[in-house]
Amino acid sequence: MAYDEALAQRVHQLLKRRKGFSQRKMFGGMCFMLHGNMCCGITHQELMLRLGEKNTAKALEESFTREMDFTGKPIKSMIYVERPGFEDDADLKYWVNQAVKFVQSLPPKS
């Protein structure tokens, strides 16, 4: 299993009613999009979030977070959150909403 399908289903439930929602396989996992912009995703057992550089720096101060380094080089606008940081539904919703908030500030992709 390349990604946690149960976690992907939980994220899907949080996002499915949002305008412009779609999902597709990327990064060896599942990515969730809003208006064509990547918002968040699941890789292996971790939650991947697109927060923008400023929000990423702040989020990295939280427990169970780390820089996204998918290619071996840190991506300054994204983080991973480890399982203890999103096991609780309220925590998962918090993190997903942080990514949604950032992605809603971006122009839609055509």
PDB file as gemmi writes it, atoms N, CA and C in Angstrom:
CRYST1    1.000    1.000    1.000  90.00  90.00  90.00 P 1                      
ATOM      1  N   MET A   1       0.852  -1.192   0.000  1.00  0.00           N  
ATOM      2  CA  MET A   1       0.000   0.000   0.000  1.00  0.00           C  
ATOM      3  C   MET A   1       0.886   1.238   0.000  1.00  0.00           C  
ATOM      4  N   ALA A   2       0.729   2.069  -0.977  1.00  0.00           N  
ATOM      5  CA  ALA A   2       1.541   3.271  -1.110  1.00  0.00           C  
ATOM      6  C   ALA A   2       1.094   4.378  -0.167  1.00  0.00           C  
ATOM      7  N   TYR A   3      -0.175   4.350   0.236  1.00  0.00           N  
ATOM      8  CA  TYR A   3      -0.676   5.388   1.135  1.00  0.00           C  
ATOM      9  C   TYR A   3      -1.811   4.813   1.981  1.00  0.00           C  
ATOM     10  N   ASP A   4      -2.086   5.478   3.084  1.00  0.00           N  
ATOM     11  CA  ASP A   4      -3.118   5.054   4.032  1.00  0.00           C  
ATOM     12  C   ASP A   4      -4.494   5.402   3.461  1.00  0.00           C  
ATOM     13  N   GLU A   5      -5.187   4.406   2.941  1.00  0.00           N  
ATOM     14  CA  GLU A   5      -6.486   4.643   2.298  1.00  0.00           C  
ATOM     15  C   GLU A   5      -7.559   5.101   3.288  1.00  0.00           C  
ATOM     16  N   ALA A   6      -7.475   4.643   4.526  1.00  0.00           N  
ATOM     17  CA  ALA A   6      -8.446   5.090   5.533  1.00  0.00           C  
ATOM     18  C   ALA A   6      -8.254   6.580   5.829  1.00  0.00           C  
ATOM     19  N   LEU A   7      -7.023   7.017   5.899  1.00  0.00           N  
ATOM     20  CA  LEU A   7      -6.749   8.443   6.098  1.00  0.00           C  
ATOM     21  C   LEU A   7      -7.220   9.241   4.883  1.00  0.00           C  
ATOM     22  N   ALA A   8      -6.967   8.726   3.687  1.00  0.00           N  
ATOM     23  CA  ALA A   8      -7.432   9.407   2.473  1.00  0.00           C  
ATOM     24  C   ALA A   8      -8.949   9.567   2.495  1.00  0.00           C  
ATOM     25  N   GLN A   9      -9.655   8.570   2.973  1.00  0.00           N  
ATOM     26  CA  GLN A   9     -11.117   8.654   3.056  1.00  0.00           C  
ATOM     27  C   GLN A   9     -11.550   9.721   4.065  1.00  0.00           C  
ATOM     28  N   ARG A  10     -10.841   9.824   5.172  1.00  0.00           N  
ATOM     29  CA  ARG A  10     -11.159  10.853   6.169  1.00  0.00           C  
ATOM     30  C   ARG A  10     -10.983  12.247   5.578  1.00  0.00           C  
ATOM     31  N   VAL A  11      -9.892  12.454   4.835  1.00  0.00           N  
ATOM     32  CA  VAL A  11      -9.648  13.755   4.212  1.00  0.00           C  
ATOM     33  C   VAL A  11     -10.701  14.011   3.137  1.00  0.00           C  
ATOM     34  N   HIS A  12     -11.010  12.987   2.355  1.00  0.00           N  
ATOM     35  CA  HIS A  12     -12.040  13.116   1.321  1.00  0.00           C  
ATOM     36  C   HIS A  12     -13.355  13.607   1.929  1.00  0.00           C  
ATOM     37  N   GLN A  13     -13.739  13.059   3.063  1.00  0.00           N  
ATOM     38  CA  GLN A  13     -14.979  13.458   3.734  1.00  0.00           C  
ATOM     39  C   GLN A  13     -14.950  14.933   4.145  1.00  0.00           C  
ATOM     40  N   LEU A  14     -13.786  15.420   4.526  1.00  0.00           N  
ATOM     41  CA  LEU A  14     -13.670  16.831   4.919  1.00  0.00           C  
ATOM     42  C   LEU A  14     -13.765  17.782   3.732  1.00  0.00           C  
ATOM     43  N   LEU A  15     -13.356  17.330   2.558  1.00  0.00           N  
ATOM     44  CA  LEU A  15     -13.242  18.227   1.405  1.00  0.00           C  
ATOM     45  C   LEU A  15     -14.296  18.039   0.325  1.00  0.00           C  
ATOM     46  N   LYS A  16     -14.972  16.927   0.296  1.00  0.00           N  
ATOM     47  CA  LYS A  16     -15.800  16.562  -0.862  1.00  0.00           C  
ATOM     48  C   LYS A  16     -16.896  17.566  -1.215  1.00  0.00           C  
ATOM     49  N   ARG A  17     -17.368  18.342  -0.291  1.00  0.00           N  
ATOM     50  CA  ARG A  17     -18.432  19.303  -0.580  1.00  0.00           C  
ATOM     51  C   ARG A  17     -17.913  20.686  -0.978  1.00  0.00           C  
ATOM     52  N   ARG A  18     -16.615  20.851  -0.964  1.00  0.00           N  
ATOM     53  CA  ARG A  18     -16.043  22.157  -1.325  1.00  0.00           C  
ATOM     54  C   ARG A  18     -16.065  22.344  -2.837  1.00  0.00           C  
ATOM     55  N   LYS A  19     -16.376  23.543  -3.242  1.00  0.00           N  
ATOM     56  CA  LYS A  19     -16.407  23.890  -4.653  1.00  0.00           C  
ATOM     57  C   LYS A  19     -15.004  23.715  -5.247  1.00  0.00           C  
ATOM     58  N   GLY A  20     -14.923  23.114  -6.419  1.00  0.00           N  
ATOM     59  CA  GLY A  20     -13.650  22.928  -7.096  1.00  0.00           C  
ATOM     60  C   GLY A  20     -12.844  21.747  -6.602  1.00  0.00           C  
ATOM     61  N   PHE A  21     -13.451  20.869  -5.795  1.00  0.00           N  
ATOM     62  CA  PHE A  21     -12.745  19.720  -5.228  1.00  0.00           C  
ATOM     63  C   PHE A  21     -12.492  18.639  -6.280  1.00  0.00           C  
ATOM     64  N   SER A  22     -11.301  18.082  -6.243  1.00  0.00           N  
ATOM     65  CA  SER A  22     -10.973  16.884  -7.020  1.00  0.00           C  
ATOM     66  C   SER A  22      -9.842  16.166  -6.297  1.00  0.00           C  
ATOM     67  N   GLN A  23      -9.580  14.953  -6.717  1.00  0.00           N  
ATOM     68  CA  GLN A  23      -8.473  14.218  -6.136  1.00  0.00           C  
ATOM     69  C   GLN A  23      -7.816  13.383  -7.224  1.00  0.00           C  
ATOM     70  N   ARG A  24      -6.522  13.126  -7.037  1.00  0.00           N  
ATOM     71  CA  ARG A  24      -5.817  12.274  -7.987  1.00  0.00           C  
ATOM     72  C   ARG A  24      -4.547  11.728  -7.349  1.00  0.00           C  
ATOM     73  N   LYS A  25      -4.076  10.647  -7.911  1.00  0.00           N  
ATOM     74  CA  LYS A  25      -2.858  10.032  -7.410  1.00  0.00           C  
ATOM     75  C   LYS A  25      -1.657  10.847  -7.865  1.00  0.00           C  
ATOM     76  N   MET A  26      -0.821  11.203  -6.899  1.00  0.00           N  
ATOM     77  CA  MET A  26       0.416  11.965  -7.132  1.00  0.00           C  
ATOM     78  C   MET A  26       1.397  11.638  -6.018  1.00  0.00           C  
ATOM     79  N   PHE A  27       2.670  11.853  -6.255  1.00  0.00           N  
ATOM     80  CA  PHE A  27       3.709  11.657  -5.231  1.00  0.00           C  
ATOM     81  C   PHE A  27       3.659  10.256  -4.626  1.00  0.00           C  
ATOM     82  N   GLY A  28       3.162   9.273  -5.347  1.00  0.00           N  
ATOM     83  CA  GLY A  28       3.044   7.925  -4.812  1.00  0.00           C  
ATOM     84  C   GLY A  28       1.939   7.792  -3.783  1.00  0.00           C  
ATOM     85  N   GLY A  29       1.049   8.761  -3.720  1.00  0.00           N  
ATOM     86  CA  GLY A  29      -0.053   8.740  -2.768  1.00  0.00           C  
ATOM     87  C   GLY A  29      -1.281   9.364  -3.389  1.00  0.00           C  
ATOM     88  N   MET A  30      -2.120   9.957  -2.565  1.00  0.00           N  
ATOM     89  CA  MET A  30      -3.351  10.601  -3.020  1.00  0.00           C  
ATOM     90  C   MET A  30      -3.268  12.086  -2.695  1.00  0.00           C  
ATOM     91  N   CYS A  31      -3.565  12.915  -3.697  1.00  0.00           N  
ATOM     92  CA  CYS A  31      -3.579  14.359  -3.501  1.00  0.00           C  
ATOM     93  C   CYS A  31      -4.989  14.897  -3.672  1.00  0.00           C  
ATOM     94  N   PHE A  32      -5.294  15.910  -2.903  1.00  0.00           N  
ATOM     95  CA  PHE A  32      -6.606  16.550  -2.920  1.00  0.00           C  
ATOM     96  C   PHE A  32      -6.424  17.967  -3.430  1.00  0.00           C  
ATOM     97  N   MET A  33      -7.233  18.331  -4.398  1.00  0.00           N  
ATOM     98  CA  MET A  33      -7.096  19.593  -5.098  1.00  0.00           C  
ATOM     99  C   MET A  33      -8.332  20.467  -4.890  1.00  0.00           C  
ATOM    100  N   LEU A  34      -8.122  21.776  -4.939  1.00  0.00           N  
ATOM    101  CA  LEU A  34      -9.210  22.745  -4.958  1.00  0.00           C  
ATOM    102  C   LEU A  34      -8.950  23.682  -6.131  1.00  0.00           C  
ATOM    103  N   HIS A  35      -9.868  23.718  -7.066  1.00  0.00           N  
ATOM    104  CA  HIS A  35      -9.745  24.550  -8.263  1.00  0.00           C  
ATOM    105  C   HIS A  35      -8.423  24.312  -8.989  1.00  0.00           C  
ATOM    106  N   GLY A  36      -7.986  23.058  -9.015  1.00  0.00           N  
ATOM    107  CA  GLY A  36      -6.770  22.687  -9.732  1.00  0.00           C  
ATOM    108  C   GLY A  36      -5.480  22.888  -8.975  1.00  0.00           C  
ATOM    109  N   ASN A  37      -5.537  23.466  -7.787  1.00  0.00           N  
ATOM    110  CA  ASN A  37      -4.347  23.668  -6.955  1.00  0.00           C  
ATOM    111  C   ASN A  37      -4.254  22.566  -5.911  1.00  0.00           C  
ATOM    112  N   MET A  38      -3.060  21.991  -5.785  1.00  0.00           N  
ATOM    113  CA  MET A  38      -2.875  20.978  -4.758  1.00  0.00           C  
ATOM    114  C   MET A  38      -3.052  21.602  -3.381  1.00  0.00           C  
ATOM    115  N   CYS A  39      -3.849  20.955  -2.552  1.00  0.00           N  
ATOM    116  CA  CYS A  39      -4.155  21.444  -1.209  1.00  0.00           C  
ATOM    117  C   CYS A  39      -3.446  20.596  -0.154  1.00  0.00           C  
ATOM    118  N   CYS A  40      -3.695  19.294  -0.218  1.00  0.00           N  
ATOM    119  CA  CYS A  40      -3.117  18.381   0.756  1.00  0.00           C  
ATOM    120  C   CYS A  40      -3.087  16.988   0.149  1.00  0.00           C  
ATOM    121  N   GLY A  41      -2.501  16.072   0.874  1.00  0.00           N  
ATOM    122  CA  GLY A  41      -2.431  14.715   0.358  1.00  0.00           C  
ATOM    123  C   GLY A  41      -1.981  13.732   1.410  1.00  0.00           C  
ATOM    124  N   ILE A  42      -1.914  12.490   0.982  1.00  0.00           N  
ATOM    125  CA  ILE A  42      -1.492  11.398   1.845  1.00  0.00           C  
ATOM    126  C   ILE A  42      -0.330  10.695   1.146  1.00  0.00           C  
ATOM    127  N   THR A  43       0.781  10.555   1.822  1.00  0.00           N  
ATOM    128  CA  THR A  43       1.885   9.734   1.348  1.00  0.00           C  
ATOM    129  C   THR A  43       2.234   8.773   2.465  1.00  0.00           C  
ATOM    130  N   HIS A  44       2.234   7.516   2.139  1.00  0.00           N  
ATOM    131  CA  HIS A  44       2.463   6.459   3.120  1.00  0.00           C  
ATOM    132  C   HIS A  44       1.474   6.629   4.283  1.00  0.00           C  
ATOM    133  N   GLN A  45       1.977   6.943   5.445  1.00  0.00           N  
ATOM    134  CA  GLN A  45       1.134   7.112   6.638  1.00  0.00           C  
ATOM    135  C   GLN A  45       1.070   8.562   7.095  1.00  0.00           C  
ATOM    136  N   GLU A  46       1.527   9.489   6.266  1.00  0.00           N  
ATOM    137  CA  GLU A  46       1.615  10.887   6.676  1.00  0.00           C  
ATOM    138  C   GLU A  46       0.671  11.782   5.886  1.00  0.00           C  
ATOM    139  N   LEU A  47       0.286  12.853   6.541  1.00  0.00           N  
ATOM    140  CA  LEU A  47      -0.512  13.897   5.921  1.00  0.00           C  
ATOM    141  C   LEU A  47       0.460  14.920   5.335  1.00  0.00           C  
ATOM    142  N   MET A  48       0.223  15.309   4.098  1.00  0.00           N  
ATOM    143  CA  MET A  48       1.051  16.285   3.406  1.00  0.00           C  
ATOM    144  C   MET A  48       0.187  17.530   3.214  1.00  0.00           C  
ATOM    145  N   LEU A  49       0.715  18.702   3.571  1.00  0.00           N  
ATOM    146  CA  LEU A  49      -0.068  19.936   3.508  1.00  0.00           C  
ATOM    147  C   LEU A  49       0.669  21.028   2.756  1.00  0.00           C  
ATOM    148  N   ARG A  50      -0.060  21.749   1.932  1.00  0.00           N  
ATOM    149  CA  ARG A  50       0.481  22.921   1.245  1.00  0.00           C  
ATOM    150  C   ARG A  50       0.022  24.144   2.025  1.00  0.00           C  
ATOM    151  N   LEU A  51       0.973  24.848   2.619  1.00  0.00           N  
ATOM    152  CA  LEU A  51       0.637  25.955   3.508  1.00  0.00           C  
ATOM    153  C   LEU A  51       1.226  27.296   3.080  1.00  0.00           C  
ATOM    154  N   GLY A  52       2.102  27.312   2.097  1.00  0.00           N  
ATOM    155  CA  GLY A  52       2.818  28.541   1.768  1.00  0.00           C  
ATOM    156  C   GLY A  52       4.014  28.698   2.692  1.00  0.00           C  
ATOM    157  N   GLU A  53       5.015  29.423   2.251  1.00  0.00           N  
ATOM    158  CA  GLU A  53       6.259  29.528   3.029  1.00  0.00           C  
ATOM    159  C   GLU A  53       6.066  30.090   4.428  1.00  0.00           C  
ATOM    160  N   LYS A  54       5.333  31.186   4.552  1.00  0.00           N  
ATOM    161  CA  LYS A  54       5.138  31.826   5.859  1.00  0.00           C  
ATOM    162  C   LYS A  54       4.419  30.878   6.834  1.00  0.00           C  
ATOM    163  N   ASN A  55       3.354  30.264   6.379  1.00  0.00           N  
ATOM    164  CA  ASN A  55       2.582  29.368   7.247  1.00  0.00           C  
ATOM    165  C   ASN A  55       3.333  28.076   7.549  1.00  0.00           C  
ATOM    166  N   THR A  56       4.166  27.636   6.603  1.00  0.00           N  
ATOM    167  CA  THR A  56       4.961  26.431   6.826  1.00  0.00           C  
ATOM    168  C   THR A  56       5.942  26.643   7.963  1.00  0.00           C  
ATOM    169  N   ALA A  57       6.621  27.777   7.965  1.00  0.00           N  
ATOM    170  CA  ALA A  57       7.585  28.070   9.025  1.00  0.00           C  
ATOM    171  C   ALA A  57       6.911  28.022  10.393  1.00  0.00           C  
ATOM    172  N   LYS A  58       5.722  28.579  10.491  1.00  0.00           N  
ATOM    173  CA  LYS A  58       4.988  28.570  11.764  1.00  0.00           C  
ATOM    174  C   LYS A  58       4.527  27.149  12.121  1.00  0.00           C  
ATOM    175  N   ALA A  59       4.031  26.412  11.134  1.00  0.00           N  
ATOM    176  CA  ALA A  59       3.533  25.053  11.382  1.00  0.00           C  
ATOM    177  C   ALA A  59       4.645  24.124  11.851  1.00  0.00           C  
ATOM    178  N   LEU A  60       5.871  24.367  11.406  1.00  0.00           N  
ATOM    179  CA  LEU A  60       6.991  23.509  11.808  1.00  0.00           C  
ATOM    180  C   LEU A  60       7.330  23.638  13.293  1.00  0.00           C  
ATOM    181  N   GLU A  61       6.757  24.625  13.964  1.00  0.00           N  
ATOM    182  CA  GLU A  61       6.932  24.763  15.409  1.00  0.00           C  
ATOM    183  C   GLU A  61       6.003  23.814  16.165  1.00  0.00           C  
ATOM    184  N   GLU A  62       5.004  23.268  15.482  1.00  0.00           N  
ATOM    185  CA  GLU A  62       4.031  22.356  16.095  1.00  0.00           C  
ATOM    186  C   GLU A  62       4.614  20.951  16.222  1.00  0.00           C  
ATOM    187  N   SER A  63       4.086  20.187  17.161  1.00  0.00           N  
ATOM    188  CA  SER A  63       4.502  18.790  17.334  1.00  0.00           C  
ATOM    189  C   SER A  63       4.092  17.962  16.125  1.00  0.00           C  
ATOM    190  N   PHE A  64       4.893  16.952  15.840  1.00  0.00           N  
ATOM    191  CA  PHE A  64       4.608  15.947  14.809  1.00  0.00           C  
ATOM    192  C   PHE A  64       4.662  16.488  13.383  1.00  0.00           C  
ATOM    193  N   THR A  65       5.325  17.619  13.167  1.00  0.00           N  
ATOM    194  CA  THR A  65       5.464  18.164  11.819  1.00  0.00           C  
ATOM    195  C   THR A  65       6.927  18.123  11.410  1.00  0.00           C  
ATOM    196  N   ARG A  66       7.144  18.085  10.088  1.00  0.00           N  
ATOM    197  CA  ARG A  66       8.503  18.172   9.556  1.00  0.00           C  
ATOM    198  C   ARG A  66       8.428  18.697   8.136  1.00  0.00           C  
ATOM    199  N   GLU A  67       9.560  19.202   7.653  1.00  0.00           N  
ATOM    200  CA  GLU A  67       9.616  19.713   6.294  1.00  0.00           C  
ATOM    201  C   GLU A  67       9.294  18.609   5.302  1.00  0.00           C  
ATOM    202  N   MET A  68       8.619  18.973   4.241  1.00  0.00           N  
ATOM    203  CA  MET A  68       8.416  18.025   3.160  1.00  0.00           C  
ATOM    204  C   MET A  68       9.701  17.993   2.358  1.00  0.00           C  
ATOM    205  N   ASP A  69      10.251  16.812   2.204  1.00  0.00           N  
ATOM    206  CA  ASP A  69      11.513  16.633   1.495  1.00  0.00           C  
ATOM    207  C   ASP A  69      11.404  15.467   0.522  1.00  0.00           C  
ATOM    208  N   PHE A  70      10.351  15.471  -0.239  1.00  0.00           N  
ATOM    209  CA  PHE A  70      10.024  14.369  -1.142  1.00  0.00           C  
ATOM    210  C   PHE A  70      11.185  14.016  -2.064  1.00  0.00           C  
ATOM    211  N   THR A  71      11.890  14.993  -2.558  1.00  0.00           N  
ATOM    212  CA  THR A  71      12.992  14.756  -3.495  1.00  0.00           C  
ATOM    213  C   THR A  71      14.354  14.772  -2.810  1.00  0.00           C  
ATOM    214  N   GLY A  72      14.372  14.888  -1.481  1.00  0.00           N  
ATOM    215  CA  GLY A  72      15.616  15.011  -0.746  1.00  0.00           C  
ATOM    216  C   GLY A  72      15.979  16.456  -0.464  1.00  0.00           C  
ATOM    217  N   LYS A  73      15.267  17.371  -1.112  1.00  0.00           N  
ATOM    218  CA  LYS A  73      15.470  18.804  -0.895  1.00  0.00           C  
ATOM    219  C   LYS A  73      14.191  19.362  -0.277  1.00  0.00           C  
ATOM    220  N   PRO A  74      14.285  20.098   0.834  1.00  0.00           N  
ATOM    221  CA  PRO A  74      13.072  20.615   1.477  1.00  0.00           C  
ATOM    222  C   PRO A  74      12.245  21.499   0.543  1.00  0.00           C  
ATOM    223  N   ILE A  75      10.945  21.353   0.609  1.00  0.00           N  
ATOM    224  CA  ILE A  75      10.010  22.192  -0.130  1.00  0.00           C  
ATOM    225  C   ILE A  75       9.474  23.195   0.883  1.00  0.00           C  
ATOM    226  N   LYS A  76       9.790  24.453   0.720  1.00  0.00           N  
ATOM    227  CA  LYS A  76       9.532  25.475   1.722  1.00  0.00           C  
ATOM    228  C   LYS A  76       8.060  25.804   1.937  1.00  0.00           C  
ATOM    229  N   SER A  77       7.198  25.366   1.052  1.00  0.00           N  
ATOM    230  CA  SER A  77       5.777  25.705   1.179  1.00  0.00           C  
ATOM    231  C   SER A  77       4.918  24.538   1.651  1.00  0.00           C  
ATOM    232  N   MET A  78       5.568  23.407   1.996  1.00  0.00           N  
ATOM    233  CA  MET A  78       4.798  22.214   2.359  1.00  0.00           C  
ATOM    234  C   MET A  78       5.406  21.516   3.571  1.00  0.00           C  
ATOM    235  N   ILE A  79       4.539  20.803   4.287  1.00  0.00           N  
ATOM    236  CA  ILE A  79       4.991  20.025   5.445  1.00  0.00           C  
ATOM    237  C   ILE A  79       4.363  18.642   5.421  1.00  0.00           C  
ATOM    238  N   TYR A  80       4.954  17.763   6.206  1.00  0.00           N  
ATOM    239  CA  TYR A  80       4.358  16.480   6.560  1.00  0.00           C  
ATOM    240  C   TYR A  80       3.901  16.577   8.010  1.00  0.00           C  
ATOM    241  N   VAL A  81       2.787  15.926   8.312  1.00  0.00           N  
ATOM    242  CA  VAL A  81       2.338  15.775   9.692  1.00  0.00           C  
ATOM    243  C   VAL A  81       2.288  14.280   9.956  1.00  0.00           C  
ATOM    244  N   GLU A  82       2.943  13.845  11.016  1.00  0.00           N  
ATOM    245  CA  GLU A  82       2.978  12.429  11.379  1.00  0.00           C  
ATOM    246  C   GLU A  82       1.680  12.030  12.071  1.00  0.00           C  
ATOM    247  N   ARG A  83       1.381  10.748  12.052  1.00  0.00           N  
ATOM    248  CA  ARG A  83       0.113  10.204  12.543  1.00  0.00           C  
ATOM    249  C   ARG A  83      -0.347  10.748  13.905  1.00  0.00           C  
ATOM    250  N   PRO A  84       0.492  10.846  14.922  1.00  0.00           N  
ATOM    251  CA  PRO A  84      -0.030  11.361  16.198  1.00  0.00           C  
ATOM    252  C   PRO A  84      -0.617  12.775  16.092  1.00  0.00           C  
ATOM    253  N   GLY A  85      -0.210  13.524  15.088  1.00  0.00           N  
ATOM    254  CA  GLY A  85      -0.676  14.896  14.916  1.00  0.00           C  
ATOM    255  C   GLY A  85      -2.040  15.024  14.270  1.00  0.00           C  
ATOM    256  N   PHE A  86      -2.597  13.905  13.759  1.00  0.00           N  
ATOM    257  CA  PHE A  86      -3.907  13.985  13.119  1.00  0.00           C  
ATOM    258  C   PHE A  86      -4.816  12.804  13.440  1.00  0.00           C  
ATOM    259  N   GLU A  87      -4.452  11.995  14.427  1.00  0.00           N  
ATOM    260  CA  GLU A  87      -5.305  10.848  14.784  1.00  0.00           C  
ATOM    261  C   GLU A  87      -6.693  11.299  15.203  1.00  0.00           C  
ATOM    262  N   ASP A  88      -6.755  12.358  15.980  1.00  0.00           N  
ATOM    263  CA  ASP A  88      -8.034  12.906  16.415  1.00  0.00           C  
ATOM    264  C   ASP A  88      -8.686  13.641  15.241  1.00  0.00           C  
ATOM    265  N   ASP A  89      -9.985  13.447  15.039  1.00  0.00           N  
ATOM    266  CA  ASP A  89     -10.691  14.085  13.930  1.00  0.00           C  
ATOM    267  C   ASP A  89     -10.581  15.608  13.970  1.00  0.00           C  
ATOM    268  N   ALA A  90     -10.608  16.189  15.152  1.00  0.00           N  
ATOM    269  CA  ALA A  90     -10.501  17.651  15.271  1.00  0.00           C  
ATOM    270  C   ALA A  90      -9.122  18.127  14.811  1.00  0.00           C  
ATOM    271  N   ASP A  91      -8.080  17.364  15.121  1.00  0.00           N  
ATOM    272  CA  ASP A  91      -6.731  17.727  14.680  1.00  0.00           C  
ATOM    273  C   ASP A  91      -6.604  17.612  13.162  1.00  0.00           C  
ATOM    274  N   LEU A  92      -7.159  16.556  12.597  1.00  0.00           N  
ATOM    275  CA  LEU A  92      -7.127  16.401  11.142  1.00  0.00           C  
ATOM    276  C   LEU A  92      -7.851  17.555  10.465  1.00  0.00           C  
ATOM    277  N   LYS A  93      -9.011  17.901  10.984  1.00  0.00           N  
ATOM    278  CA  LYS A  93      -9.787  19.005  10.416  1.00  0.00           C  
ATOM    279  C   LYS A  93      -8.993  20.315  10.516  1.00  0.00           C  
ATOM    280  N   TYR A  94      -8.343  20.544  11.641  1.00  0.00           N  
ATOM    281  CA  TYR A  94      -7.524  21.745  11.816  1.00  0.00           C  
ATOM    282  C   TYR A  94      -6.464  21.833  10.717  1.00  0.00           C  
ATOM    283  N   TRP A  95      -5.702  20.758  10.528  1.00  0.00           N  
ATOM    284  CA  TRP A  95      -4.623  20.775   9.544  1.00  0.00           C  
ATOM    285  C   TRP A  95      -5.152  20.943   8.130  1.00  0.00           C  
ATOM    286  N   VAL A  96      -6.177  20.201   7.772  1.00  0.00           N  
ATOM    287  CA  VAL A  96      -6.735  20.311   6.421  1.00  0.00           C  
ATOM    288  C   VAL A  96      -7.248  21.730   6.189  1.00  0.00           C  
ATOM    289  N   ASN A  97      -7.898  22.307   7.183  1.00  0.00           N  
ATOM    290  CA  ASN A  97      -8.401  23.674   7.034  1.00  0.00           C  
ATOM    291  C   ASN A  97      -7.282  24.689   6.858  1.00  0.00           C  
ATOM    292  N   GLN A  98      -6.120  24.445   7.464  1.00  0.00           N  
ATOM    293  CA  GLN A  98      -4.984  25.346   7.261  1.00  0.00           C  
ATOM    294  C   GLN A  98      -4.541  25.328   5.798  1.00  0.00           C  
ATOM    295  N   ALA A  99      -4.524  24.140   5.210  1.00  0.00           N  
ATOM    296  CA  ALA A  99      -4.150  24.020   3.794  1.00  0.00           C  
ATOM    297  C   ALA A  99      -5.217  24.652   2.904  1.00  0.00           C  
ATOM    298  N   VAL A 100      -6.493  24.422   3.219  1.00  0.00           N  
ATOM    299  CA  VAL A 100      -7.588  25.003   2.440  1.00  0.00           C  
ATOM    300  C   VAL A 100      -7.484  26.531   2.464  1.00  0.00           C  
ATOM    301  N   LYS A 101      -7.245  27.076   3.627  1.00  0.00           N  
ATOM    302  CA  LYS A 101      -7.145  28.527   3.777  1.00  0.00           C  
ATOM    303  C   LYS A 101      -6.055  29.089   2.864  1.00  0.00           C  
ATOM    304  N   PHE A 102      -4.911  28.434   2.818  1.00  0.00           N  
ATOM    305  CA  PHE A 102      -3.838  28.916   1.955  1.00  0.00           C  
ATOM    306  C   PHE A 102      -4.216  28.759   0.482  1.00  0.00           C  
ATOM    307  N   VAL A 103      -4.697  27.603   0.099  1.00  0.00           N  
ATOM    308  CA  VAL A 103      -4.990  27.332  -1.320  1.00  0.00           C  
ATOM    309  C   VAL A 103      -6.110  28.234  -1.837  1.00  0.00           C  
ATOM    310  N   GLN A 104      -7.028  28.618  -0.981  1.00  0.00           N  
ATOM    311  CA  GLN A 104      -8.091  29.526  -1.411  1.00  0.00           C  
ATOM    312  C   GLN A 104      -7.550  30.919  -1.755  1.00  0.00           C  
ATOM    313  N   SER A 105      -6.333  31.221  -1.310  1.00  0.00           N  
ATOM    314  CA  SER A 105      -5.736  32.520  -1.640  1.00  0.00           C  
ATOM    315  C   SER A 105      -5.061  32.503  -3.018  1.00  0.00           C  
ATOM    316  N   LEU A 106      -4.978  31.336  -3.643  1.00  0.00           N  
ATOM    317  CA  LEU A 106      -4.347  31.202  -4.946  1.00  0.00           C  
ATOM    318  C   LEU A 106      -5.362  31.338  -6.068  1.00  0.00           C  
ATOM    319  N   PRO A 107      -4.939  31.806  -7.225  1.00  0.00           N  
ATOM    320  CA  PRO A 107      -5.880  31.844  -8.359  1.00  0.00           C  
ATOM    321  C   PRO A 107      -6.171  30.426  -8.844  1.00  0.00           C  
ATOM    322  N   PRO A 108      -7.388  30.172  -9.287  1.00  0.00           N  
ATOM    323  CA  PRO A 108      -7.714  28.847  -9.831  1.00  0.00           C  
ATOM    324  C   PRO A 108      -6.869  28.546 -11.054  1.00  0.00           C  
ATOM    325  N   LYS A 109      -6.531  27.275 -11.232  1.00  0.00           N  
ATOM    326  CA  LYS A 109      -5.818  26.859 -12.441  1.00  0.00           C  
ATOM    327  C   LYS A 109      -6.848  26.543 -13.502  1.00  0.00           C  
ATOM    328  N   SER A 110      -6.533  26.887 -14.727  1.00  0.00           N  
ATOM    329  CA  SER A 110      -7.491  26.627 -15.813  1.00  0.00           C  
ATOM    330  C   SER A 110      -7.312  25.248 -16.397  1.00  0.00           C  
TER     331      SER A 110                                                      
END                                                                             
